[in-house]
Coordinates of C-alpha atoms in Angstrom, one line a residue:
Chain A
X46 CA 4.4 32.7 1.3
X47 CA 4.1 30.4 -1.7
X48 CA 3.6 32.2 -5.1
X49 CA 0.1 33.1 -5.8
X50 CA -0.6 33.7 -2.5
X51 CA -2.6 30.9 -0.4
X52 CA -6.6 30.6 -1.4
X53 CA -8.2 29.9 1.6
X54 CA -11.6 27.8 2.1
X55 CA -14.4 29.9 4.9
X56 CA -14.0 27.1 7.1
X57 CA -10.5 26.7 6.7
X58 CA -7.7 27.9 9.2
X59 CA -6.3 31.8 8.4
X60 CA -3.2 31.2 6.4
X61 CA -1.4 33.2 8.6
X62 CA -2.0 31.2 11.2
X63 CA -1.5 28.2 9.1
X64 CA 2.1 29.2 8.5
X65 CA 2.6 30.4 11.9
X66 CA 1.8 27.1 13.1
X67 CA 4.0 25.2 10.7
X68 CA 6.6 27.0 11.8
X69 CA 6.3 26.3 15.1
X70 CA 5.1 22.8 15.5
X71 CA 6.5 21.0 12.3
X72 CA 9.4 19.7 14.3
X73 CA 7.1 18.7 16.8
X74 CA 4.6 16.8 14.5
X75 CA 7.7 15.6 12.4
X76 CA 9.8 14.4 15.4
X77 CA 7.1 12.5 16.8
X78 CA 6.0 10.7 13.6
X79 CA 9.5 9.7 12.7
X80 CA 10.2 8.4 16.3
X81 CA 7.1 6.2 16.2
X82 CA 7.2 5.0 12.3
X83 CA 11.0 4.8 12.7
X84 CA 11.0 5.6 8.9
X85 CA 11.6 9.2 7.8
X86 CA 9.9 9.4 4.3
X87 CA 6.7 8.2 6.5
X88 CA 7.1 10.6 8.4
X89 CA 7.2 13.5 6.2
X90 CA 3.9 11.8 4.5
X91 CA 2.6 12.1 8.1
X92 CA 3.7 15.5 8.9
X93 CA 1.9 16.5 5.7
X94 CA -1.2 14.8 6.1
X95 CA -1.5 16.3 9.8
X96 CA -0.9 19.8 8.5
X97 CA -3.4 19.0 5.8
X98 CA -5.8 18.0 8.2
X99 CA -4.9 21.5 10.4
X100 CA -5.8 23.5 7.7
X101 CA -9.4 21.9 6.9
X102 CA -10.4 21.4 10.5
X103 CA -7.7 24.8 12.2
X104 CA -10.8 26.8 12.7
X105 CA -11.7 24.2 15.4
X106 CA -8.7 25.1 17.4
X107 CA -8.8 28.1 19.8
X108 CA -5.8 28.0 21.7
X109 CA -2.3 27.8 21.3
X110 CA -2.8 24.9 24.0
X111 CA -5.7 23.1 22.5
X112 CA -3.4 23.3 19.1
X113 CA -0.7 21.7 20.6
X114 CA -3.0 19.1 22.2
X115 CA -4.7 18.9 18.6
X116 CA -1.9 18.1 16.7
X117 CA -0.2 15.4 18.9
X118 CA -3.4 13.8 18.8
X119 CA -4.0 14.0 15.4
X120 CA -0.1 12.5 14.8
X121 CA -0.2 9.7 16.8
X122 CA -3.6 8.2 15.8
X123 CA -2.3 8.6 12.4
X124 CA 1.1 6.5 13.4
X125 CA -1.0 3.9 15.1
X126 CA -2.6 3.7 12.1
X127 CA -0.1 3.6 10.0
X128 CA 1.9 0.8 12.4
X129 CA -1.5 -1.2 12.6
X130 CA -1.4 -1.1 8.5
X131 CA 2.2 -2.0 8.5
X132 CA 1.7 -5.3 10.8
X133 CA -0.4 -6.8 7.9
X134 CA 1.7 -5.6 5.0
X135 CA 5.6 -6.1 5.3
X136 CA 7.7 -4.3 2.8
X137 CA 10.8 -2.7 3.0
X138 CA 11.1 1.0 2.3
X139 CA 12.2 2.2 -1.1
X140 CA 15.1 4.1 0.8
X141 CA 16.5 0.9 2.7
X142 CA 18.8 3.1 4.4
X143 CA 16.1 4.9 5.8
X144 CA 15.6 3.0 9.2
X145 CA 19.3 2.9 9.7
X146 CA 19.6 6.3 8.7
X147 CA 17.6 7.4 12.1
X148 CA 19.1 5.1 14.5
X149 CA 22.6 5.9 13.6
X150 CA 21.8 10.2 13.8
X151 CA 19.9 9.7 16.9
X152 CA 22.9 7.4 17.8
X153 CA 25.5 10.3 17.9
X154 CA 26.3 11.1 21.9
X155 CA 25.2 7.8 22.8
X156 CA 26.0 4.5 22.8
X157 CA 25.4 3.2 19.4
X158 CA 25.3 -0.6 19.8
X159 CA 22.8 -0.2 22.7
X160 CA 21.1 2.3 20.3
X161 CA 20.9 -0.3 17.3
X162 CA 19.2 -2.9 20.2
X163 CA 16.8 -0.1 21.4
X164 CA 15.9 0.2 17.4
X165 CA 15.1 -3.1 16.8
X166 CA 13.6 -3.8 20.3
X167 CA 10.9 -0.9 19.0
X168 CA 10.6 -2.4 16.1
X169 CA 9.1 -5.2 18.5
X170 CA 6.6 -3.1 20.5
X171 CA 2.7 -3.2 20.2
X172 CA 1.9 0.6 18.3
X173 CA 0.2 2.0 21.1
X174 CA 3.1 1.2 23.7
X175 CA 5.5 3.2 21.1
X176 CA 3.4 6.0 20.8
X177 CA 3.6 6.2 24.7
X178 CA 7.4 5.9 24.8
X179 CA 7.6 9.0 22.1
X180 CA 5.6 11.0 24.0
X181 CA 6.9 10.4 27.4
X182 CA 10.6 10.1 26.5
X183 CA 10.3 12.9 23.4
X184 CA 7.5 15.0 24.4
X185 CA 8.1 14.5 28.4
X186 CA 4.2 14.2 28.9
X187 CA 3.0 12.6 32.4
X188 CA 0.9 9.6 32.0
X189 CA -2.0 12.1 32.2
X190 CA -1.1 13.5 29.6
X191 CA -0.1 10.9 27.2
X192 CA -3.6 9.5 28.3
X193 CA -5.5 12.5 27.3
X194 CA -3.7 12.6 24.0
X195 CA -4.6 8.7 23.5
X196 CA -7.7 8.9 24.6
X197 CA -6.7 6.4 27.5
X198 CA -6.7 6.4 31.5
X199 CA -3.4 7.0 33.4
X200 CA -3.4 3.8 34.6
X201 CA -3.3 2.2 30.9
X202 CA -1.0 4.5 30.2
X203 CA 1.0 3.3 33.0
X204 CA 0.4 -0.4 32.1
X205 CA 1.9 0.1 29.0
X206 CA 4.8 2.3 29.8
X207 CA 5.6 -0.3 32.2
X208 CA 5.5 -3.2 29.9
X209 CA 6.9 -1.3 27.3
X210 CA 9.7 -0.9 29.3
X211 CA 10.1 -4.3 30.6
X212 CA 10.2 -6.0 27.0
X213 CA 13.2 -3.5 26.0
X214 CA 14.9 -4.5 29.5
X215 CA 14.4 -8.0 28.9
X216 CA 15.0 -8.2 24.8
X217 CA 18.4 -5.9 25.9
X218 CA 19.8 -8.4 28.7
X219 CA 18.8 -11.2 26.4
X220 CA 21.0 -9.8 23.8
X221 CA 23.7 -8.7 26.3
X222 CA 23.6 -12.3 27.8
X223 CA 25.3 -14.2 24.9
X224 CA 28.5 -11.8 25.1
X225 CA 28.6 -12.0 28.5
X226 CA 28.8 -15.6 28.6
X227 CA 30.8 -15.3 25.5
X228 CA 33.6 -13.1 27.7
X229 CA 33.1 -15.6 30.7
X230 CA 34.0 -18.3 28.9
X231 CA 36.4 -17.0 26.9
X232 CA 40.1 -18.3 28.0
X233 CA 42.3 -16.1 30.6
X234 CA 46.0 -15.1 28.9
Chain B
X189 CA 20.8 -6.3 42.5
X190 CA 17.8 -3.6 43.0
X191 CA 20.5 -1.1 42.6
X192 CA 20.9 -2.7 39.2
X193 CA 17.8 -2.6 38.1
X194 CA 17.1 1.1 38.7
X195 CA 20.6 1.2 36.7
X196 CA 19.5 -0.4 33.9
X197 CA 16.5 1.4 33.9
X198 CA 18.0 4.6 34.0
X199 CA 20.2 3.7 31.5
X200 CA 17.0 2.5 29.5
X201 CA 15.5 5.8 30.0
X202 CA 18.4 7.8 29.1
X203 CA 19.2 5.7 25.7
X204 CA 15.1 6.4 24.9
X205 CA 15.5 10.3 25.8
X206 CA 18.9 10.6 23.2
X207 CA 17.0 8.5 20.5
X208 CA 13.6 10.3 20.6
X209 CA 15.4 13.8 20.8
X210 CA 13.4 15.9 18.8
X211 CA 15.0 16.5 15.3
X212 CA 14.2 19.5 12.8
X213 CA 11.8 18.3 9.6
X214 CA 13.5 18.8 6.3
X215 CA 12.8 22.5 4.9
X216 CA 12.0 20.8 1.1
X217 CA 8.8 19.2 3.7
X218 CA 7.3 23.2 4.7
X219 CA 7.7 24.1 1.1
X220 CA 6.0 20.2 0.1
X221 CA 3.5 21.5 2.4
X222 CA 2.6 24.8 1.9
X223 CA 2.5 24.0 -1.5
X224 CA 0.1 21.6 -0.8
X225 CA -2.1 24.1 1.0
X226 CA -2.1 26.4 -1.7
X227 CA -3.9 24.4 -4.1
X228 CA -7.6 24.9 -4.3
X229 CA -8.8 22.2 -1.6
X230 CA -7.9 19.2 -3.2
X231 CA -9.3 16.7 -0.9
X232 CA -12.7 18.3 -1.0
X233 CA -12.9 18.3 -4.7
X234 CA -12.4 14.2 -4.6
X235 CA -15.0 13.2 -2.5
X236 CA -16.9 15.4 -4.6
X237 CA -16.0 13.4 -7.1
X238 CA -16.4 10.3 -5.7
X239 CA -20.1 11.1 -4.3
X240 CA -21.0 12.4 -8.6
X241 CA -19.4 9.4 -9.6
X242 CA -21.7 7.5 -7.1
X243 CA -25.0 9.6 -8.1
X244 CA -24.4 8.8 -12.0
X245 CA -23.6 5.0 -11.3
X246 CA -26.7 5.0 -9.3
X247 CA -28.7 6.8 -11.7
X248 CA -27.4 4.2 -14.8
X249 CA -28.4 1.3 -12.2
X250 CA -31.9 2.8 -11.8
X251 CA -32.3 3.4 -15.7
X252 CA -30.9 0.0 -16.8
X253 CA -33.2 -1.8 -14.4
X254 CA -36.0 0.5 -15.8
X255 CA -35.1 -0.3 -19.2
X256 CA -34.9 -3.9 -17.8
X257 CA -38.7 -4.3 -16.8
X258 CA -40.2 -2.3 -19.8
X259 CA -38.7 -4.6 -22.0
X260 CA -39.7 -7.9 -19.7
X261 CA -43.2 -6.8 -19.6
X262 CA -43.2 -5.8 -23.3
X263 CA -41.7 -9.7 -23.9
X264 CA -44.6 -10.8 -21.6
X265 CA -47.1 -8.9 -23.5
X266 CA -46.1 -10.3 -26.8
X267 CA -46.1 -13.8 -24.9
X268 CA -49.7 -13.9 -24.3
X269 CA -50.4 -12.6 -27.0
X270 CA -48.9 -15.3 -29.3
X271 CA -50.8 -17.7 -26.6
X272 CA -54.4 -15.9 -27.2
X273 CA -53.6 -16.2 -31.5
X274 CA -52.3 -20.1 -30.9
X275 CA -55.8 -20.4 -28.9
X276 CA -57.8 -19.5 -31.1
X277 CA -55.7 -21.1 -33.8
X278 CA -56.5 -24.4 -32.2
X279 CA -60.3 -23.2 -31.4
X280 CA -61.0 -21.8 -34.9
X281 CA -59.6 -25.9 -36.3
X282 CA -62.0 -27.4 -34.1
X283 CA -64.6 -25.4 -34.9
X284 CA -63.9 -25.8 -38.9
X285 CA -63.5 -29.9 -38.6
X286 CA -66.9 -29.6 -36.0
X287 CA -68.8 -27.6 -38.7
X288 CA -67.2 -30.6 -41.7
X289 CA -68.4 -32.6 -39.4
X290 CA -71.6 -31.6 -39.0
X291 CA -72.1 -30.9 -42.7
X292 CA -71.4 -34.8 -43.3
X293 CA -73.8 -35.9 -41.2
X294 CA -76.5 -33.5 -42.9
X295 CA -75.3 -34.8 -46.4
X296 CA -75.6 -38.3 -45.0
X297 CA -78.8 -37.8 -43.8
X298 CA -80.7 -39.3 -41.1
X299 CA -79.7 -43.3 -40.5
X300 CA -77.9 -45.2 -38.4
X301 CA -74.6 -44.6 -37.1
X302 CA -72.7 -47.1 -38.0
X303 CA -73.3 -46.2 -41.8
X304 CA -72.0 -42.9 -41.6

């Protein structure tokens, strides 16, 4: 509990419950803002602003389901929004070492040069089709489901998964091509 | 060379599971948060704001252009009425050089014209 104790609006959600569900989904909400923004202090502005919204609009919400299925719609229209914003305005974060900063942590098990490529090939991708890859490949939502969050159809969610998928396989063998070639040619001791 | 497509796509698929695994928010975030929460409802008070700031803006507007036309038609007012003075200005000259006129004519008596 914060000090002073939590004043609470009629129409707001219980602050119990409020906390309760902070708790719970802030990793969650957090995870798949910083995923799709690929930059963490936007991600914590995110997280906030969802919570934010929870707590006017939480008495909405009557189910532990519906609050899941609330707040992972609530996150990724904000991070389309966001990424939609971001296409007209280019600007480097104030932390430059943010962006790296999440490729490299997320990097640790795994390979982190195909990692780094995976970054930058994300970087690349339409908002809506990264939104789909967090919530398939984070989340592990069927098509159906990612399509119910997105307000979309299965089979748009499919389309984009799918071409999604095939820009990061073709942006990766481009990248890999040069080196192979590069080893190919490269004289025999 | 199926066999290594599915390979690259499971090796796709795999990268994309490790770099979207979940991670924990930073705790100094709950507190940012909760913090947030505990003020007295912040957002509502600035539309509240916003929508007073919009009602006194409009009410200045609605004065101003009041003010506006009161003073036009005031302007107009004093307009004709400089007209109706110059009017009569010009009708009471005619009427004083009509009446010299006329007084010549009287003290010139009857005769012919071309005397006068």
């Amino acid at each position: 509990m914060v000090e002073g104790g939590l004043s609470w609006h009629a129409m707001r959600m219980d602050a119990v419950q409020f906390e309760r569900a902070l708790a719970t989904h802030q990793r969650m909400v957090f995870s798949i803002a910083l995923h799709s923004l690929r930059d963490r202090t936007l991600a914590e502005d995110v997280t906030q602003d969802v919570f934010m919204a929870l707590l006017q609009h939480g008495a909405e919400v009557d189910s532990d389901e519906h609050l899941v299925y609330w707040l992972r719609r609530v996150t990724t229209r904000r991070c389309i929004d966001q990424l939609r914003r971001q296409r007209w305005r280019r600007w480097l974060p104030l932390m430059e070492s943010d962006a790296v900063e999440v490729a490299t942590q997320n990097a640790s098990g795994s390979d982190p040069l195909l990692s780094g490529r995976l970054e930058r090939t994300l970087r690349g991708l339409a908002p809506i089709e990264r939104v789909a890859l967090v919530l398939r490949y984070q989340e592990d939502l069927d098509a159906a489901e990612i399509g119910k969050v997105l307000g979309l159809s299965s089979d748009a969610v499919n389309k984009h998964l799918r071409r999604a998928l095939a820009q990061m396989k073709v942006r990766l063998s481009g990248a890999a091509r040069p080196q192979s070639a590069q080893a190919a040619c490269r004289p025999q001791d | 060379m199926s066999d290594d497509f599915q390979t690259q796509d499971q090796m796709i698929e795999g990268a994309l599971r490790t770099l979207f695994r979940p991670e924990d928010a930073p705790t100094a975030l709950s507190k940012r948060i909760l913090a947030s929460a505990a003020k007295p409802a912040p957002r509502r008070r600035t539309p509240m704001l916003g929508m007073a700031g919009v009602a006194v803006a409009a009410a200045a507007l609605i004065t101003a252009s009041v003010v506006h036309e009161h003073r036009v038609e005031l302007r107009q007012e004093q307009l004709a009425g400089e007209r109706l003075a110059y009017a009569l200005q010009l009708t009471t000259q005619d009427l004083n050089w009509a009446e010299q006129k006329v007084n010549q004519d009287l003290a010139v008596g009857p005769g012919k014209p071309e005397e006068r």
